[in-house]
Coordinates of C-alpha atoms and ligand atoms in Angstrom, one line a residue:
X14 CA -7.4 15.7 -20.4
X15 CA -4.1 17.2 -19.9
X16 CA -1.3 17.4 -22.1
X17 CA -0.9 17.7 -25.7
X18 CA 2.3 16.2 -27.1
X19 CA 3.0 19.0 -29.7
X20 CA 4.8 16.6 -32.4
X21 CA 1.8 14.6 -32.7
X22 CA -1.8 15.3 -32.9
X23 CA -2.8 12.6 -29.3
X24 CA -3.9 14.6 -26.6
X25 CA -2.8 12.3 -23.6
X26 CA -4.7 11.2 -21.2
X27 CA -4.8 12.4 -17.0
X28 CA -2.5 10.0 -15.0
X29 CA -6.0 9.7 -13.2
X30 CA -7.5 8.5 -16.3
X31 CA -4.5 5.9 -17.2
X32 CA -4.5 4.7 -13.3
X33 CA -8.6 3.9 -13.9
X34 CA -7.2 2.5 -17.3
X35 CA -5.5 -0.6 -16.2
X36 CA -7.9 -0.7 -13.1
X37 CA -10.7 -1.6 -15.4
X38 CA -8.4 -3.7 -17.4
X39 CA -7.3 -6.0 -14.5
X40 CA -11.0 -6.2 -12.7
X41 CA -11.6 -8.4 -15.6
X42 CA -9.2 -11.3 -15.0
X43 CA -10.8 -10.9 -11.2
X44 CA -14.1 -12.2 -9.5
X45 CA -14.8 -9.2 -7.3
X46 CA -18.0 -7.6 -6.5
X47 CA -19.4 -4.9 -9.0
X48 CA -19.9 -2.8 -5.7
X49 CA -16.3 -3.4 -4.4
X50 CA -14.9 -2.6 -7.9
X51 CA -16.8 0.3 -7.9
X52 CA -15.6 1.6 -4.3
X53 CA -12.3 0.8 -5.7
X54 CA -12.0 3.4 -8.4
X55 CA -13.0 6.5 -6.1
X56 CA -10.3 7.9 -3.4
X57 CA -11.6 7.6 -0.1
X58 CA -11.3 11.1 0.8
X59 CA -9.6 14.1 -0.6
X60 CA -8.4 17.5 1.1
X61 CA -7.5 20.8 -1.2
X62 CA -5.8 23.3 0.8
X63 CA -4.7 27.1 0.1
X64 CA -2.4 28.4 2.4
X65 CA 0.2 31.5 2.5
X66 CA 3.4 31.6 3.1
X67 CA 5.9 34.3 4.1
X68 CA 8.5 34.9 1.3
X69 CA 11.9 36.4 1.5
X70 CA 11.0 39.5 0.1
X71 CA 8.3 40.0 3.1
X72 CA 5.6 39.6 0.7
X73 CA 3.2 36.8 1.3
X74 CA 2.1 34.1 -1.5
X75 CA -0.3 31.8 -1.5
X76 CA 0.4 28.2 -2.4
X77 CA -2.3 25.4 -3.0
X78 CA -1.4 21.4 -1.9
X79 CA -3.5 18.4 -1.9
X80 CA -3.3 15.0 0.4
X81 CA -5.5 12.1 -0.8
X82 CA -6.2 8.4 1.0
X83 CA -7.6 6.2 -1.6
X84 CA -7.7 3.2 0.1
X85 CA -7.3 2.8 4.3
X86 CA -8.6 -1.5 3.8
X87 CA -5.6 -2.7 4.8
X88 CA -4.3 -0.5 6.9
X89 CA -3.0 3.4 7.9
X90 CA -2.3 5.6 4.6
X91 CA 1.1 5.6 3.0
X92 CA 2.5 7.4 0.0
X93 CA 4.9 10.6 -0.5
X94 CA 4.6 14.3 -1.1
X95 CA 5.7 16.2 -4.4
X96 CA 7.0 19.3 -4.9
X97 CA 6.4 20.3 -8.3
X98 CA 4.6 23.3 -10.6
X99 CA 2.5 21.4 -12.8
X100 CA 1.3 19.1 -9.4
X101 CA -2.9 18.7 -10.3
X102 CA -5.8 16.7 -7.6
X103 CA -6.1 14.7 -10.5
X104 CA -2.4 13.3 -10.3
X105 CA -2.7 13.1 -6.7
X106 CA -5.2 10.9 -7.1
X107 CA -3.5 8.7 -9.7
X108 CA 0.1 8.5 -7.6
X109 CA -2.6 7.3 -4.6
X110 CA -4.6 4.7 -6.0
X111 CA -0.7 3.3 -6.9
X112 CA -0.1 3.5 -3.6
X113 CA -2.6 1.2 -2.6
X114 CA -1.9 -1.2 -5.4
X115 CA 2.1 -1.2 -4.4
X116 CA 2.1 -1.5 -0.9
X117 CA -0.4 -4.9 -1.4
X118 CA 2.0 -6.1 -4.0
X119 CA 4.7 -6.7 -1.5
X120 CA 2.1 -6.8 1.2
X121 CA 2.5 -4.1 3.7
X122 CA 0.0 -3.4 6.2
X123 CA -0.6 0.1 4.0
X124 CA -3.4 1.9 2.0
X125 CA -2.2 4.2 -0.5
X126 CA -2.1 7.9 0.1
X127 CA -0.1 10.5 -2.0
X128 CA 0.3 14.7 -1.3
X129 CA 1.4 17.5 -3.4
X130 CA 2.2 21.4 -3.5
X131 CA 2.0 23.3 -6.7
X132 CA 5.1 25.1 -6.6
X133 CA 8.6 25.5 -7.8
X134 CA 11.2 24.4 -5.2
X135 CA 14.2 25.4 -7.6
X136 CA 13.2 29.2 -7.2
X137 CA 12.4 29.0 -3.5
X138 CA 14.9 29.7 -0.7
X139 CA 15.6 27.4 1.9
X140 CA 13.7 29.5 4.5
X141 CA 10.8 29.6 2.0
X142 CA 10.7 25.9 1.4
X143 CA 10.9 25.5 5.7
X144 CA 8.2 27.7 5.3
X145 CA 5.6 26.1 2.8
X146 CA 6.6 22.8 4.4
X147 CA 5.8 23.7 7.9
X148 CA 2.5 25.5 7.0
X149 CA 1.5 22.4 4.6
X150 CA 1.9 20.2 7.2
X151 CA -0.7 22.0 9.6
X152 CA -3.1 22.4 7.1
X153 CA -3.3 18.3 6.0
X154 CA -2.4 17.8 9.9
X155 CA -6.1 16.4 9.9
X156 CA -5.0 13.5 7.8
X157 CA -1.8 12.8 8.6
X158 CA -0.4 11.0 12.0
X159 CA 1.6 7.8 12.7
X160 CA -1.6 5.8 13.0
X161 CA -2.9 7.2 10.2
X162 CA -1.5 8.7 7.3
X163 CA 2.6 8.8 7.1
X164 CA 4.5 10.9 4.6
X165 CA 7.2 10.3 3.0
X166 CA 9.6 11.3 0.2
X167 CA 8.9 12.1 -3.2
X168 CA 10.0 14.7 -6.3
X169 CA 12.2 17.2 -5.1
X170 CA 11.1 16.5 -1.2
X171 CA 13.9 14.9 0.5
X172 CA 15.3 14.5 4.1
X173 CA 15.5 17.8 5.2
X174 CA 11.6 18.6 3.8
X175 CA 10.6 15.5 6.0
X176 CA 12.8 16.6 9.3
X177 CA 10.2 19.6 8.8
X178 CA 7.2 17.7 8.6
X179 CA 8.2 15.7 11.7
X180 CA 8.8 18.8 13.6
X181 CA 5.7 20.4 12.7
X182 CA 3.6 17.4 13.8
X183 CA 5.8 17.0 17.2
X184 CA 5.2 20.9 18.0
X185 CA 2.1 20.6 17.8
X186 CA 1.7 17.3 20.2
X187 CA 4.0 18.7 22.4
X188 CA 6.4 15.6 22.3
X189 CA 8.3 13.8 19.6
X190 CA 6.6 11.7 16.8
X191 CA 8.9 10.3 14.7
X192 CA 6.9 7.6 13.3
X193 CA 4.8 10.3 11.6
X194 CA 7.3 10.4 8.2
X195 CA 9.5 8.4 6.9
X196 CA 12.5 9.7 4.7
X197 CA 13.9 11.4 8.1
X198 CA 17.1 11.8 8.6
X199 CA 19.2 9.0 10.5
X200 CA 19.5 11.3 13.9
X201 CA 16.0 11.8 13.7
X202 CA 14.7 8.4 13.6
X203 CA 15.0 7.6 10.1
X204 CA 16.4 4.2 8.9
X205 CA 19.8 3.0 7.4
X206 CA 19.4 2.3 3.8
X207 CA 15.8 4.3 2.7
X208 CA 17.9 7.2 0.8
X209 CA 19.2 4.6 -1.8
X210 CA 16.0 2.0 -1.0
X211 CA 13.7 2.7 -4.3
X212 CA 16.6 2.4 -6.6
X213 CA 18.3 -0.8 -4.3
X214 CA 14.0 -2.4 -5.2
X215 CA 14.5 -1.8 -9.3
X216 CA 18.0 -3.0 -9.3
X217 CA 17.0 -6.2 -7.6
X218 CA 13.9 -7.0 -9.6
X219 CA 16.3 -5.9 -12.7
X220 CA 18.3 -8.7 -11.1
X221 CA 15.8 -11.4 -10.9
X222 CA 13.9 -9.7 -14.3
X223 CA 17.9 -11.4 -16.0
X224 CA 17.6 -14.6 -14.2
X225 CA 14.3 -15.3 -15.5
X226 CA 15.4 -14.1 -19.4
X227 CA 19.1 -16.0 -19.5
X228 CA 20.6 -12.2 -19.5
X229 CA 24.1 -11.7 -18.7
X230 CA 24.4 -8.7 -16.6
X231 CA 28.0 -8.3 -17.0
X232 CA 28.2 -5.6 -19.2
X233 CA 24.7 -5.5 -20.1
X234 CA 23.5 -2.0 -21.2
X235 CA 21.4 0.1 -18.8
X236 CA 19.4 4.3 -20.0
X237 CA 18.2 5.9 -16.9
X238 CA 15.9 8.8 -17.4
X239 CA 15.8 11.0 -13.9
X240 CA 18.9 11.0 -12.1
X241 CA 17.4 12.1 -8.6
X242 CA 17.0 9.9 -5.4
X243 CA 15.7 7.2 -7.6
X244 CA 17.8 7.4 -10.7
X245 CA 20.7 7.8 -9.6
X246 CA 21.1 5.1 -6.9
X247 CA 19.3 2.8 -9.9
X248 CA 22.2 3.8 -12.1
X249 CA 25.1 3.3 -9.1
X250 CA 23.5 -0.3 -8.1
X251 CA 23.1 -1.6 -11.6
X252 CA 27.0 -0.7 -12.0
X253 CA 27.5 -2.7 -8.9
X254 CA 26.2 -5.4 -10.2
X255 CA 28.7 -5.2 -13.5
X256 CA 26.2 -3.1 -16.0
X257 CA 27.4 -0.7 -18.4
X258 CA 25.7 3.0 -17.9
X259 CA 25.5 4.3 -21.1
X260 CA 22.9 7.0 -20.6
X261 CA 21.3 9.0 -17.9
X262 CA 19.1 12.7 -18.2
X263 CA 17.7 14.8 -16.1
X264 CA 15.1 18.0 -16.3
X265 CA 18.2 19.8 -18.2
X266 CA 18.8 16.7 -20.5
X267 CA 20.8 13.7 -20.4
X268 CA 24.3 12.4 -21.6
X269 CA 25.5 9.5 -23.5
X270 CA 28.8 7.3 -23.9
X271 CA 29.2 3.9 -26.0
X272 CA 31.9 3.2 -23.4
X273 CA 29.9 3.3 -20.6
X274 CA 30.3 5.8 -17.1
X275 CA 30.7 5.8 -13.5
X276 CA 27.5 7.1 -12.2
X277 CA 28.8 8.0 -8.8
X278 CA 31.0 10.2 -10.7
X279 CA 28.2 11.5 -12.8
X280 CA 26.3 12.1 -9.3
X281 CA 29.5 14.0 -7.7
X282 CA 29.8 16.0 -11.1
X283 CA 25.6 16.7 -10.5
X284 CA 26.3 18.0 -7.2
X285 CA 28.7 20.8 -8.2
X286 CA 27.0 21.8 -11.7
X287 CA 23.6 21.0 -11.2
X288 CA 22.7 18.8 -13.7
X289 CA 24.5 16.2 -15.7
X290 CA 24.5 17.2 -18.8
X291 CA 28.7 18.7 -20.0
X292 CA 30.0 15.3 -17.6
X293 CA 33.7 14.9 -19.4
X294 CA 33.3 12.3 -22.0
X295 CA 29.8 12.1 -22.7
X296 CA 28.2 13.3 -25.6
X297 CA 24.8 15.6 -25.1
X298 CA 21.6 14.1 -26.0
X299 CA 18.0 15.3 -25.2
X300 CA 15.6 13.6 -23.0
X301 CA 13.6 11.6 -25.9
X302 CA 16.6 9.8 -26.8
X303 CA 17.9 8.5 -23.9
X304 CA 14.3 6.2 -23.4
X305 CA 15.0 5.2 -27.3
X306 CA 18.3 3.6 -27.3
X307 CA 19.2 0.4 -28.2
X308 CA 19.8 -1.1 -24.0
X309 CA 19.3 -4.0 -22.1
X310 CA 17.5 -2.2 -19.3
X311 CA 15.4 0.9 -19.5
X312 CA 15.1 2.4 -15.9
X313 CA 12.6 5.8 -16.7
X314 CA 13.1 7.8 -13.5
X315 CA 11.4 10.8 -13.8
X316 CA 7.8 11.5 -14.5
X317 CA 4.5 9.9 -15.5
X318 CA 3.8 9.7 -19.3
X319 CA 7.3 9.2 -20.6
X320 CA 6.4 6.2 -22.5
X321 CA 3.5 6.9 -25.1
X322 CA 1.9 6.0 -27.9
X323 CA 3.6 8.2 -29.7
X324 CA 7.2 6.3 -29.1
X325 CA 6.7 3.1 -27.6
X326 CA 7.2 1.8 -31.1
X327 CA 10.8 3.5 -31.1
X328 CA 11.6 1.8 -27.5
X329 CA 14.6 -0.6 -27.8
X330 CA 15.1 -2.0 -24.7
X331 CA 14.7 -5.5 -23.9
X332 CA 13.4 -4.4 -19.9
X333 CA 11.9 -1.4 -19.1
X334 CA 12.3 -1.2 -14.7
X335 CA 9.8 1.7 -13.9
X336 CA 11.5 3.5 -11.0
X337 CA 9.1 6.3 -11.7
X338 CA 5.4 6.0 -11.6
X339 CA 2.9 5.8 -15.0
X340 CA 5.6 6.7 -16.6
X341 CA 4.3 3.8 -19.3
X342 CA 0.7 4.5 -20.4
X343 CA -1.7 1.9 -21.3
X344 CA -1.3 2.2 -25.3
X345 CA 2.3 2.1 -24.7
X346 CA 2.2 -1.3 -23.1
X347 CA 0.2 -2.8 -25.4
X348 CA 2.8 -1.9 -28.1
X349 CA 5.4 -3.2 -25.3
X350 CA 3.9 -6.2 -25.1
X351 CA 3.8 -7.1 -28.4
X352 CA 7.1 -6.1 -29.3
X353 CA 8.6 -8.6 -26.4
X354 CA 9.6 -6.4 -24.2
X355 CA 9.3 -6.8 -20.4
X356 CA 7.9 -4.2 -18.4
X357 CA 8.3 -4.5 -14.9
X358 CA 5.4 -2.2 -13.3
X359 CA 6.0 1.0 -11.1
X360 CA 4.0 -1.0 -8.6
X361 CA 6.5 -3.7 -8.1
X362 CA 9.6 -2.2 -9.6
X363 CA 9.8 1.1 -7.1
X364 CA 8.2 0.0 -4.3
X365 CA 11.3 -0.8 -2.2
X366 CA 11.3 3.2 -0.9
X367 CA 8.0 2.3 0.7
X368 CA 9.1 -1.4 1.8
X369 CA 11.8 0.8 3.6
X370 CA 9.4 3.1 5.0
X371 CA 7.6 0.2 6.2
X372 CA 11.1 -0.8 8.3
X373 CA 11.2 3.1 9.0
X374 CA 8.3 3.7 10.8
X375 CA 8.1 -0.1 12.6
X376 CA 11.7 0.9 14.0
X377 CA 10.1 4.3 15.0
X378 CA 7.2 2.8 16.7
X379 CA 9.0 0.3 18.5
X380 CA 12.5 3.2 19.1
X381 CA 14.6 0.3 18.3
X382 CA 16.7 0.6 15.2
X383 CA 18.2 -1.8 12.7
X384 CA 21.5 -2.5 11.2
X385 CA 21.7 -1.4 7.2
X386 CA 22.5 -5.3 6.3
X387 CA 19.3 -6.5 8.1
X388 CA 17.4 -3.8 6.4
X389 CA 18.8 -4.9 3.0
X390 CA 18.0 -8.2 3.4
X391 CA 14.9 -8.2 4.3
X392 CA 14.2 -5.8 1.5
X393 CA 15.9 -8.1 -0.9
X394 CA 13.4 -10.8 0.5
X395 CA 10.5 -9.0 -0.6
X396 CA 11.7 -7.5 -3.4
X397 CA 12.7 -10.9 -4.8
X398 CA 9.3 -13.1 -3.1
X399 CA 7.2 -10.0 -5.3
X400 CA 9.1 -10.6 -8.2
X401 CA 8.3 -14.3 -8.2
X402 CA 5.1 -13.7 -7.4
X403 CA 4.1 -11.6 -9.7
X404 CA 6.0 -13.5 -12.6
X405 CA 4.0 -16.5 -11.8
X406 CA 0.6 -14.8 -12.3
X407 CA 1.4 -13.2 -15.4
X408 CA 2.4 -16.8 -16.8
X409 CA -0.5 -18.9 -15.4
X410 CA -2.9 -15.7 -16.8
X411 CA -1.0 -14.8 -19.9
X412 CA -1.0 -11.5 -19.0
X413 CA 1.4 -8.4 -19.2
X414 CA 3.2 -7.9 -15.7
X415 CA 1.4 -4.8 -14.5
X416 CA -1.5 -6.4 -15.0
X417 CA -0.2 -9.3 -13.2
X418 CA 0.7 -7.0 -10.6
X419 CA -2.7 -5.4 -10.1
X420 CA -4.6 -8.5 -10.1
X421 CA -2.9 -9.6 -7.0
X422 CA -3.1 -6.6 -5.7
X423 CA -6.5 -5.4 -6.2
X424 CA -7.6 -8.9 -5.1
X425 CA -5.8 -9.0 -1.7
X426 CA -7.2 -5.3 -1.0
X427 CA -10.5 -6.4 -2.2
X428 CA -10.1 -9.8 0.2
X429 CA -9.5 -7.2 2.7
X430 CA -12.8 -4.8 2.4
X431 CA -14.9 -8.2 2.1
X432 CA -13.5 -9.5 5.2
X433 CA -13.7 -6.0 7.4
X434 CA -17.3 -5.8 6.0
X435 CA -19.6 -3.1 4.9
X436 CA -19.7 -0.7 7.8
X437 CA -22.4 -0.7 9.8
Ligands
NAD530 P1 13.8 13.5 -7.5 O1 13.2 14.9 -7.3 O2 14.9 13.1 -6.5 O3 14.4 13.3 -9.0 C1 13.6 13.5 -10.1 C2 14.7 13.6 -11.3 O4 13.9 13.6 -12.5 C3 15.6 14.8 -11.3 O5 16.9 14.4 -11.6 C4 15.0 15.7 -12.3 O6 15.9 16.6 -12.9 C5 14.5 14.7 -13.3 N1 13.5 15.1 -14.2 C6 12.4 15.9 -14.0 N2 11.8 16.1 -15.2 C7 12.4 15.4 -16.1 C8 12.2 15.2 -17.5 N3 11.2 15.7 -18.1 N4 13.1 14.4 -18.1 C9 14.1 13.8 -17.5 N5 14.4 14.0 -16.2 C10 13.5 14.8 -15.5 O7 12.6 12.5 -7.5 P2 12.6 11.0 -7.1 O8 12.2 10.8 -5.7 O9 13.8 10.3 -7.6 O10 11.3 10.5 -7.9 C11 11.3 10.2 -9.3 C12 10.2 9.3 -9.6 O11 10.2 8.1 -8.8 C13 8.8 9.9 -9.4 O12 7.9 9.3 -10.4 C14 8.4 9.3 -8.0 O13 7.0 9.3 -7.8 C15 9.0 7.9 -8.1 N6 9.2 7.3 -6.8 C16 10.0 7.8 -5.9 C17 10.2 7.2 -4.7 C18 11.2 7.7 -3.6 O14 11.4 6.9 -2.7 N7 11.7 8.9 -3.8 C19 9.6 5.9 -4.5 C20 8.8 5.4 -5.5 C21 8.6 6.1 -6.7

């Protein structure tokens, strides 16, 4: 058990706990060996490592990261690395079992892998962040490689953080391996269109998500918790497409305006201030708020266990689109459910980031790059094909879409074990 939400008495559960949650829950609409399910709910290997790292001061701190494969069935590893103090094994493990499940829901050749560092990036130099990165990447180096395990993006890691981690890798091989991490920069080998990718994935399932209900999405209402890589290009893309932003937050708190805001303006105002809270006309309102206003899409951004219990009852919006992941647990969707409102799962919603990584590391393998138009459509293929797919199973089962979701996805990687076989 980890957190305890101070204004009630629940004590929340581990995202580990609430990943295992719905994994038990969907095994039942499955026929899948009990020893397959049971392989299924363990990561397939796990590496702890405590490293130091020279500070600016000259003294010399030690840091502690994690890199977990849960599943390798259907192919090499995939899955970002987080920056973040309250980063736990235990929520590595969660974000990589997700992994697996998200990369067979829009069926790339990928097991799921995830990576963390306990730290606090926003109080670390530049030089001190080259520095953690590089030494983090040697230390998981036995896990990681473009055959095996590829990095890419996730909170506060971006671009630059992966430039590192390609770096690091090539010194070591003594030659250039691009196709090690995704998330690079485009004059390293990275690909037109993954910065905006994850949020381009929940706008167009937001997009099909209206189709399917009859919603207009001219001026239809859209709360975005997070406004980092995800949230932000969520909020932007959804404006595209005629919505009215009426709410976004970040760690510092979010903003609010009946009329509706730019968010490209919001994201230049971000830039220069730092957060987005004090954007001219916008009122200040705190984090809990934004996720309860009256919307027509939800898009939490942020963190896991934003959506609880304790105020899925107060939840107003008609879709929720999780560009984060968990941040809905499983006693929140029950209450979801009942009360009508769509959830479209973390494991479909954001999984055009990875979809893009796919593209990233296929153009780095073969040195042979796309144009941005041929990377969006062929993401809007998959996102849209998933969509379907996963809409059509969660009518013909009755079931919630996450659940949905997992089913087919826990089948196909469970197809995939049974196939392989039980080595030797
Ligand atoms: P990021 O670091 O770019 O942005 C995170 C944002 O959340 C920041 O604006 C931060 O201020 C805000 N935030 C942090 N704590 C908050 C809180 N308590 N309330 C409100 N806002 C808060 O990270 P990101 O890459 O955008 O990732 C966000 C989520 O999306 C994570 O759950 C991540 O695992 C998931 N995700 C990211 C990608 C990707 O491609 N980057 C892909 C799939 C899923």
């Amino acid at each position: 058990m980890r957190k305890v939400n101070h204004s009630v008495i629940k004590v929340q559960k581990t995202p580990y706990e609430m990943a295992l949650e719905q994994y038990d829950y969907a095994v039942q609409f499955l026929r899948i060996k009990r020893g397959i399910v049971e392989m299924l709910r363990h990561p397939k290997r796990e590496l702890t490592v405590n490293f130091p790292v020279k500070m600016d001061d000259g003294s010399v701190q030690i840091f502690t990261g994690h890199r977990v494969h849960h599943s390798t069935a259907r192919g090499p590893t995939k899955g970002g690395i987080r920056y973040h103090p309250d980063v736990t094994l235990d929520e590595v493990r969660a974000l990589a079992m997700w992994m697996t499940w998200k990369c067979a829901v829009v069926g790339l050749p990928f097991g799921g892998a995830k990576g963390g560092v306990v730290c606090d990036p926003k109080k670390m130099s530049i030089i001190e962040l080259e520095n953690l990165t590089r030494r983090y990447t040697t230390e998981i180096s036995i896990m990681v490689g473009p055959e095996s395990d590829i990095p890419a993006p996730d909170v506060n890691t971006n671009p630059q953080v992966m430039a590192w981690i390609m770096d690091t890798y090539s010194m070591h091989k003594g030659y250039s391996v691009p196709a090690v991490v995704t998330g690079k920069p485009i004059g390293l080998g990275g690909s037109q269109g993954r910065f905006e990718a994850t949020g381009r994935g929940c706008m167009l399932v937001a997009v099909e998500a209206a189709k399917e209900l009859g919603m207009n999405l001219q001026g239809a209402t859209v709360a975005v918790q997070g406004f980092g890589n995800v949230g932000s290009a969520s909020a932007y893309l959804m404006h595209d497409q005629g919505c009215k932003i009426i709410a976004v937050s970040d760690s510092q708190g979010g903003i609010y305006s009946a009329k509706g805001f730019d968010p490209r303006k919001v994201l230049r105002f971000k830039k220069e201030t730092g957060t987005v809270v004090g954007f001219p006309g916008t009122e200040a309102i705190t984090n809990e708020e934004v996720l309860e206003l009256p919307c027509d899409f939800l898009i939490p951004s942020a963190l896991e266990e934003q959506i609880t219990a304790n105020n899925a009852d107060r939840i107003r919006a008609k879709v929720i689109v999780e560009g984060a992941n968990g941040p809905t647990t499983r006693d929140a969707d029950k209450i979801l459910y009942n009360k009508d409102i769509l959830v479209i799962p973390d494991i479909l919603a954001n999984a055009g980031g990875v979809t893009v990584s796919y593209f990233e590391w296929v153009q780095d393998l073969q040195a042979f790059f796309w144009e941005e138009v041929d990377i969006n459509e062929r993401l809007a293929r998959i996102m849209k094909r998933s969509f379907v797919d996963v809409w059509r199973v969660s009518k013909e089962k009755k079931i919630d879409m996450r659940t949905a979701a997992l089913v087919m996805a826990i089948d196909r990687v469970a197809n995939a074990i049974m196939t392989r076989g039980i080595y030797p």
